Backbone as a printed PyTorch tensor [residue, N CA C, xyz], in Angstrom:
tensor([[[ -9.1990, -16.3690, -11.9010],
         [ -9.7920, -17.3670, -11.0260],
         [-10.8980, -18.0860, -11.7760]],

        [[-10.8300, -19.3990, -11.7730],
         [-11.8820, -20.1690, -12.4310],
         [-12.1910, -21.4080, -11.6040]],

        [[-13.4850, -21.6600, -11.4380],
         [-13.9620, -22.8580, -10.7750],
         [-14.9310, -23.5510, -11.7240]],

        [[-14.7430, -24.8280, -11.9520],
         [-15.5950, -25.5750, -12.8720],
         [-16.1430, -26.8000, -12.1610]],

        [[-17.4700, -26.8170, -11.9950],
         [-18.1320, -27.9470, -11.3580],
         [-18.5320, -28.9870, -12.3980]],

        [[-18.5880, -30.2130, -11.9670],
         [-19.0890, -31.3010, -12.8020],
         [-19.6020, -32.4120, -11.8990]],

        [[-20.2940, -33.3790, -12.5220],
         [-20.7520, -34.5350, -11.7680],
         [-22.2330, -34.5470, -11.4600]],

        [[-22.9300, -33.4670, -11.8040],
         [-24.3590, -33.4490, -11.5580],
         [-25.0940, -34.3630, -12.5190]],

        [[-26.3900, -34.5100, -12.2900],
         [-27.1980, -35.3500, -13.1590],
         [-28.5170, -35.6980, -12.5220]],

        [[-29.1820, -36.6650, -13.1350],
         [-30.4730, -37.1460, -12.6450],
         [-30.2540, -38.4780, -11.9320]],

        [[-30.7790, -38.5830, -10.7340],
         [-30.6100, -39.8050,  -9.9450],
         [-31.9000, -40.0820,  -9.1890]],

        [[-32.1670, -41.3420,  -8.9380],
         [-33.3390, -41.7050,  -8.1420],
         [-33.0810, -41.4440,  -6.6670]],

        [[-34.1430, -41.2100,  -5.9360],
         [-34.0170, -41.0420,  -4.5000],
         [-33.3010, -42.2130,  -3.8620]],

        [[-32.4010, -41.9240,  -2.9440],
         [-31.5990, -42.9550,  -2.3090],
         [-30.2780, -43.1990,  -3.0060]],

        [[-30.1200, -42.6260,  -4.1930],
         [-28.9050, -42.8090,  -4.9600],
         [-27.7830, -41.8780,  -4.5330]],

        [[-26.6950, -41.9370,  -5.2760],
         [-25.4940, -41.1530,  -4.9490],
         [-24.9590, -40.4220,  -6.1730]],

        [[-24.3110, -39.3200,  -5.9110],
         [-23.5650, -38.5780,  -6.9270],
         [-22.3090, -38.0220,  -6.2720]],

        [[-21.2930, -37.8100,  -7.0920],
         [-20.0730, -37.1630,  -6.6160],
         [-19.7930, -35.9480,  -7.4840]],

        [[-19.8420, -34.7930,  -6.8740],
         [-19.5390, -33.5520,  -7.5720],
         [-18.0520, -33.2360,  -7.4460]],

        [[-17.5190, -32.6310,  -8.5090],
         [-16.1290, -32.1870,  -8.5010],
         [-16.0790, -30.6970,  -8.8120]],

        [[-15.0790, -30.0350,  -8.2620],
         [-14.8470, -28.6080,  -8.5080],
         [-13.3580, -28.4510,  -8.7990]],

        [[-13.0380, -28.1790, -10.0630],
         [-11.6430, -28.0220, -10.4640],
         [-11.3190, -26.5330, -10.5140]],

        [[-10.2310, -26.1590,  -9.8590],
         [ -9.8700, -24.7560,  -9.7140],
         [ -8.6260, -24.4120, -10.5250]],

        [[ -8.5610, -23.1740, -10.9670],
         [ -7.3750, -22.6720, -11.6670],
         [ -7.2630, -21.1740, -11.4560]],

        [[ -6.0630, -20.6680, -11.5940],
         [ -5.8670, -19.2240, -11.5630],
         [ -5.6230, -18.6100, -10.2050]],

        [[ -5.4940, -19.4280,  -9.1780],
         [ -5.2080, -18.8960,  -7.8510],
         [ -4.5510, -19.9930,  -7.0200]],

        [[ -4.0420, -19.6030,  -5.8680],
         [ -3.3660, -20.5540,  -4.9820],
         [ -4.4110, -21.3810,  -4.2290]],

        [[ -4.8090, -22.4750,  -4.8360],
         [ -5.9190, -23.2980,  -4.3400],
         [ -5.7420, -23.6810,  -2.8780]],

        [[ -4.5290, -24.0380,  -2.4940],
         [ -4.3240, -24.5590,  -1.1470],
         [ -4.3210, -23.4760,  -0.0700]],

        [[ -4.5360, -22.2370,  -0.4570],
         [ -4.5920, -21.1590,   0.5330],
         [ -6.0220, -20.7580,   0.8860]],

        [[ -6.9960, -21.3950,   0.2650],
         [ -8.3840, -20.9810,   0.4480],
         [ -9.2920, -22.1370,   0.8470]],

        [[-10.2730, -21.8070,   1.6630],
         [-11.3510, -22.7490,   1.9070],
         [-12.2180, -22.8630,   0.6480]],

        [[-12.8860, -23.9940,   0.4960],
         [-13.7950, -24.2140,  -0.6230],
         [-15.1620, -24.5540,  -0.0530]],

        [[-16.1660, -23.8940,  -0.5750],
         [-17.5290, -24.1540,  -0.1230],
         [-18.3840, -24.7060,  -1.2520]],

        [[-19.3600, -25.5100,  -0.8500],
         [-20.3930, -25.9790,  -1.7850],
         [-21.7170, -25.3550,  -1.3560]],

        [[-22.4420, -24.8540,  -2.3260],
         [-23.7170, -24.2000,  -2.0850],
         [-24.7280, -24.7330,  -3.0930]],

        [[-25.9960, -24.4990,  -2.8200],
         [-27.0130, -24.9340,  -3.7740],
         [-28.1590, -23.9380,  -3.8110]],

        [[-28.8380, -23.9570,  -4.9470],
         [-29.9990, -23.0900,  -5.1150],
         [-31.0830, -23.8580,  -5.8420]],

        [[-32.1880, -24.0540,  -5.1380],
         [-33.3450, -24.7250,  -5.7140],
         [-34.2270, -23.6880,  -6.3990]],

        [[-35.0680, -24.1170,  -7.3340],
         [-35.9480, -23.1730,  -8.0360],
         [-36.7990, -22.3730,  -7.0560]],

        [[-36.7840, -21.0620,  -7.2200],
         [-37.6040, -20.2030,  -6.3900],
         [-37.0890, -19.9730,  -4.9890]],

        [[-35.8870, -20.4660,  -4.7000],
         [-35.3230, -20.3130,  -3.3590],
         [-33.9760, -19.6000,  -3.4240]],

        [[-33.5450, -19.1260,  -2.2920],
         [-32.2410, -18.4830,  -2.2180],
         [-31.1200, -19.4930,  -2.1690]],

        [[-29.9210, -19.0150,  -2.3930],
         [-28.7510, -19.8810,  -2.3480],
         [-28.4290, -20.2100,  -0.8910]],

        [[-28.1260, -21.4760,  -0.6230],
         [-27.8290, -21.8910,   0.7470],
         [-26.5250, -22.6600,   0.8180]],

        [[-25.8910, -22.5750,   1.9560],
         [-24.6560, -23.3090,   2.1720],
         [-24.9250, -24.7790,   2.4240]],

        [[-24.1230, -25.6270,   1.8160],
         [-24.2300, -27.0690,   1.9760],
         [-23.0740, -27.6060,   2.8070]],

        [[-21.8620, -27.2520,   2.4050],
         [-20.6880, -27.7690,   3.0870],
         [-19.4880, -26.8860,   2.7520]],

        [[-18.4890, -26.9360,   3.6240],
         [-17.2770, -26.1580,   3.3990],
         [-16.0970, -26.9240,   3.9830]],

        [[-14.9350, -26.7560,   3.3770],
         [-13.7380, -27.4130,   3.8730],
         [-12.6200, -26.3790,   3.9440]],

        [[-11.8670, -26.4320,   5.0300],
         [-10.7790, -25.4860,   5.2080],
         [ -9.6540, -25.7690,   4.2200]],

        [[ -8.7120, -24.8580,   4.1320],
         [ -7.6730, -24.9640,   3.1150],
         [ -6.7790, -26.1670,   3.3020]],

        [[ -6.6130, -26.6220,   4.5390],
         [ -5.7780, -27.7900,   4.7890],
         [ -6.6210, -29.0120,   5.1120]],

        [[ -7.9100, -28.9420,   4.8070],
         [ -8.9650, -29.9380,   5.0760],
         [ -8.9830, -30.4290,   6.5140]],

        [[ -8.4580, -29.5870,   7.4210],
         [ -8.5330, -29.9490,   8.8260],
         [ -9.8960, -29.7230,   9.4240]],

        [[-10.6980, -28.8450,   8.8060],
         [-12.0300, -28.5450,   9.3130],
         [-13.0600, -28.6720,   8.2030]],

        [[-14.1680, -29.2960,   8.5380],
         [-15.2700, -29.4030,   7.5910],
         [-16.5510, -28.9320,   8.2590]],

        [[-17.4480, -28.4280,   7.4500],
         [-18.6940, -27.8640,   7.9380],
         [-19.8350, -28.4030,   7.0720]],

        [[-20.9740, -28.6840,   7.7120],
         [-22.1190, -29.2120,   6.9900],
         [-23.4000, -28.5470,   7.4590]],

        [[-24.3030, -28.3230,   6.5220],
         [-25.6520, -27.9230,   6.8880],
         [-26.3410, -29.1060,   7.5510]],

        [[-27.2340, -28.8230,   8.4650],
         [-27.9420, -29.9000,   9.1680],
         [-28.6820, -30.8130,   8.1970]],

        [[-29.1690, -30.2520,   7.1120],
         [-29.9750, -31.0220,   6.1640],
         [-29.1790, -32.0890,   5.4160]],

        [[-27.8480, -31.9700,   5.4070],
         [-27.0400, -32.9320,   4.6600],
         [-26.0730, -33.7120,   5.5470]],

        [[-25.9940, -33.3530,   6.8020],
         [-25.0480, -34.0030,   7.7080],
         [-25.3210, -35.4990,   7.7750]],

        [[-24.2630, -36.2780,   7.6540],
         [-24.4030, -37.7240,   7.6820],
         [-24.6720, -38.3370,   6.3170]],

        [[-24.9990, -37.5090,   5.3300],
         [-25.2620, -38.0080,   3.9800],
         [-24.2300, -37.5060,   2.9800]],

        [[-23.7450, -36.2920,   3.1670],
         [-22.7750, -35.6940,   2.2570],
         [-21.4010, -35.6550,   2.9270]],

        [[-20.3590, -35.7910,   2.0970],
         [-18.9880, -35.6970,   2.5920],
         [-18.1770, -34.8070,   1.6510]],

        [[-17.5460, -33.8000,   2.2180],
         [-16.7010, -32.9030,   1.4440],
         [-15.2440, -33.3170,   1.6070]],

        [[-14.4690, -33.1550,   0.5420],
         [-13.0420, -33.4560,   0.5950],
         [-12.3360, -32.5950,  -0.4460]],

        [[-11.0160, -32.6150,  -0.3770],
         [-10.2420, -31.8690,  -1.3590],
         [ -8.9100, -32.5580,  -1.5880]],

        [[ -8.3750, -32.3570,  -2.7730],
         [ -7.0510, -32.8540,  -3.1390],
         [ -6.2810, -31.6420,  -3.6540]],

        [[ -5.4500, -31.0750,  -2.8020],
         [ -4.7580, -29.8500,  -3.1840],
         [ -3.7890, -30.0720,  -4.3500]],

        [[ -3.2210, -31.2600,  -4.4530],
         [ -2.3090, -31.5520,  -5.5620],
         [ -3.0490, -31.5250,  -6.9040]],

        [[ -4.3080, -31.9190,  -6.8880],
         [ -5.1210, -31.9250,  -8.1050],
         [ -5.9510, -30.6550,  -8.2430]],

        [[ -5.8540, -29.7700,  -7.2570],
         [ -6.6040, -28.5190,  -7.2790],
         [ -8.1010, -28.7890,  -7.4470]],

        [[ -8.5830, -29.7720,  -6.7370],
         [ -9.9630, -30.2170,  -6.8970],
         [-10.6070, -30.4370,  -5.5380]],

        [[-11.8580, -30.0060,  -5.4420],
         [-12.6790, -30.2960,  -4.2730],
         [-13.8260, -31.1980,  -4.7090]],

        [[-14.3020, -31.9940,  -3.7700],
         [-15.3470, -32.9730,  -4.0680],
         [-16.4860, -32.8550,  -3.0690]],

        [[-17.6610, -33.2650,  -3.5280],
         [-18.7990, -33.4040,  -2.6300],
         [-19.4550, -34.7380,  -2.9510]],

        [[-19.2520, -35.7040,  -2.0620],
         [-19.8830, -37.0110,  -2.1980],
         [-21.2550, -36.9350,  -1.5750]],

        [[-22.2710, -37.2180,  -2.3590],
         [-23.6510, -37.0990,  -1.8920],
         [-24.3030, -38.4750,  -1.9320]],

        [[-24.6670, -38.9780,  -0.7660],
         [-25.3190, -40.2780,  -0.6430],
         [-26.7280, -40.1060,  -0.1100]],

        [[-27.5240, -41.1530,  -0.2560],
         [-28.9020, -41.1360,   0.2500],
         [-29.6350, -39.8820,  -0.1940]],

        [[-29.5400, -39.5970,  -1.4550],
         [-30.1200, -38.3560,  -1.9840],
         [-31.6380, -38.3730,  -1.8850]],

        [[-32.1840, -37.1900,  -1.6420],
         [-33.6220, -37.0020,  -1.4940],
         [-34.1120, -36.0110,  -2.5480]],

        [[-35.3900, -36.0650,  -2.8890],
         [-35.9110, -35.0880,  -3.8660],
         [-35.6460, -33.6420,  -3.4480]],

        [[-35.6400, -33.3730,  -2.1500],
         [-35.3990, -31.9970,  -1.6960],
         [-33.9460, -31.5630,  -1.8740]],

        [[-33.0710, -32.4640,  -2.2880],
         [-31.7010, -32.0910,  -2.6160],
         [-31.5930, -31.5370,  -4.0410]],

        [[-32.6730, -31.5930,  -4.7900],
         [-32.6700, -31.0850,  -6.1610],
         [-32.3570, -29.5960,  -6.1750]],

        [[-31.3290, -29.2280,  -6.9390],
         [-30.8780, -27.8330,  -6.9910],
         [-29.7170, -27.7260,  -7.9640]],

        [[-29.3350, -26.5020,  -8.2460],
         [-28.0550, -26.2450,  -8.9040],
         [-27.0180, -26.1170,  -7.8030]],

        [[-25.9420, -26.8620,  -7.9390],
         [-24.8780, -26.8680,  -6.9370],
         [-23.6850, -26.0740,  -7.4540]],

        [[-23.1710, -25.2030,  -6.5990],
         [-22.0480, -24.3450,  -6.9290],
         [-20.9050, -24.5720,  -5.9510]],

        [[-19.6920, -24.4670,  -6.4420],
         [-18.5620, -24.3620,  -5.5310],
         [-18.0920, -22.9050,  -5.5400]],

        [[-17.4720, -22.5160,  -4.4500],
         [-17.0580, -21.1270,  -4.2950],
         [-15.7920, -21.0480,  -3.4570]],

        [[-15.0730, -19.9430,  -3.6300],
         [-13.8660, -19.7020,  -2.8690],
         [-13.6830, -18.2000,  -2.6630]],

        [[-12.5110, -17.8340,  -2.1490],
         [-12.2400, -16.4320,  -1.8130],
         [-13.2140, -15.9600,  -0.7470]],

        [[-13.2110, -16.7310,   0.3430],
         [-14.0730, -16.4230,   1.4610],
         [-13.2880, -16.5360,   2.7550]],

        [[-13.9810, -16.6980,   3.8600],
         [-13.2910, -16.8150,   5.1470],
         [-12.4120, -18.0590,   5.1970]],

        [[-11.2780, -17.9310,   5.8740],
         [-10.3690, -19.0680,   6.0000],
         [-10.8600, -20.0290,   7.0700]],

        [[-11.4410, -19.4790,   8.1190],
         [-12.0050, -20.3160,   9.1720],
         [-13.0310, -19.4820,   9.9270]],

        [[-13.8190, -20.1610,  10.7450],
         [-14.8130, -19.4540,  11.5290],
         [-15.9210, -20.3920,  11.9360]],

        [[-16.9340, -19.8610,  12.5960],
         [-18.0650, -20.7040,  12.9760],
         [-18.8360, -21.1560,  11.7390]],

        [[-19.6370, -22.1870,  11.9150],
         [-20.3230, -22.7970,  10.7800],
         [-21.1680, -21.7830,  10.0170]],

        [[-21.8760, -20.9200,  10.7250],
         [-22.7710, -19.9810,  10.0300],
         [-22.0020, -19.0070,   9.1440]],

        [[-20.7560, -18.7590,   9.4850],
         [-19.9170, -17.9040,   8.6460],
         [-19.4110, -18.6830,   7.4260]],

        [[-18.9400, -19.8950,   7.6780],
         [-18.3460, -20.6990,   6.6080],
         [-19.3880, -21.1780,   5.5980]],

        [[-20.6600, -21.1810,   5.9680],
         [-21.7170, -21.6430,   5.0610],
         [-22.5910, -20.4990,   4.5440]],

        [[-22.1410, -19.2900,   4.7120],
         [-22.9160, -18.1490,   4.2300],
         [-22.4580, -17.7600,   2.8290]],

        [[-23.3420, -17.8370,   1.8180],
         [-22.9410, -17.5190,   0.4360],
         [-22.3720, -16.1110,   0.2900]],

        [[-22.8700, -15.1610,   1.0500],
         [-22.4110, -13.7790,   0.8670],
         [-20.9630, -13.5710,   1.2850]],

        [[-20.3750, -14.5430,   1.9660],
         [-18.9810, -14.4200,   2.3860],
         [-17.9890, -14.9140,   1.3470]],

        [[-18.4790, -15.4260,   0.2160],
         [-17.6050, -15.9850,  -0.8120],
         [-17.6980, -15.1410,  -2.0780]],

        [[-16.5420, -14.8380,  -2.6600],
         [-16.5080, -13.8890,  -3.7720],
         [-16.3780, -14.5300,  -5.1550]],

        [[-15.8240, -15.7430,  -5.2080],
         [-15.5740, -16.3750,  -6.5040],
         [-16.4300, -17.6250,  -6.6250]],

        [[-17.1270, -17.7510,  -7.7650],
         [-18.0970, -18.8220,  -7.9430],
         [-17.9090, -19.5460,  -9.2670]],

        [[-18.2570, -20.8190,  -9.2580],
         [-18.3350, -21.5690, -10.4940],
         [-19.6750, -21.3520, -11.1670]],

        [[-19.8810, -22.0280, -12.2720],
         [-21.1000, -21.8240, -13.0610],
         [-22.2360, -22.7250, -12.5900]],

        [[-21.9210, -23.7250, -11.7840],
         [-22.9500, -24.5930, -11.2250],
         [-23.1680, -25.8630, -12.0260]],

        [[-23.6840, -26.8730, -11.3450],
         [-24.0480, -28.1340, -11.9930],
         [-25.3960, -28.5820, -11.4270]],

        [[-26.2660, -29.0230, -12.3020],
         [-27.6290, -29.3770, -11.8950],
         [-27.6700, -30.7780, -11.2960]],

        [[-28.3190, -30.8730, -10.1490],
         [-28.5980, -32.1630,  -9.5200],
         [-30.1090, -32.3070,  -9.4090]],

        [[-30.6400, -33.3800,  -9.9680],
         [-32.0700, -33.6410,  -9.9070],
         [-32.2930, -35.0250,  -9.3150]],

        [[-33.0780, -35.0710,  -8.2390],
         [-33.3560, -36.3260,  -7.5600],
         [-34.8360, -36.6390,  -7.7280]],

        [[-35.1150, -37.7620,  -8.3350],
         [-36.5030, -38.1490,  -8.5590],
         [-37.0130, -38.9760,  -7.3850]],

        [[-38.3210, -38.9010,  -7.1800],
         [-38.9180, -39.6430,  -6.0530],
         [-39.3520, -41.0320,  -6.4840]]])
């Protein structure tokens, strides 16, 4: 199982970035994919999650209306479109899988419920 994130970088506040998570080594279309982030000195938190058939999406309140999660099962890739970025969005962003297939938001956005992780990509938003 391998997950590789890309698309991070430095952006000014109000700007946009699109993160990608390319998967290999498992049946991508059978698993939900989650995006999580960890800011310096803070714990890892759930940002967004998408079900295996992208019929259900979940968002943390802090990003709702600004971030959009999607997936392309044919390309084995999940995306996180981030708009209207704020300095408080600065963090290392991770994608993860091998977690719950469906459930309430607090379950789908809980890092401890996901077993497979990528290496992360840094997002820095300047003020």
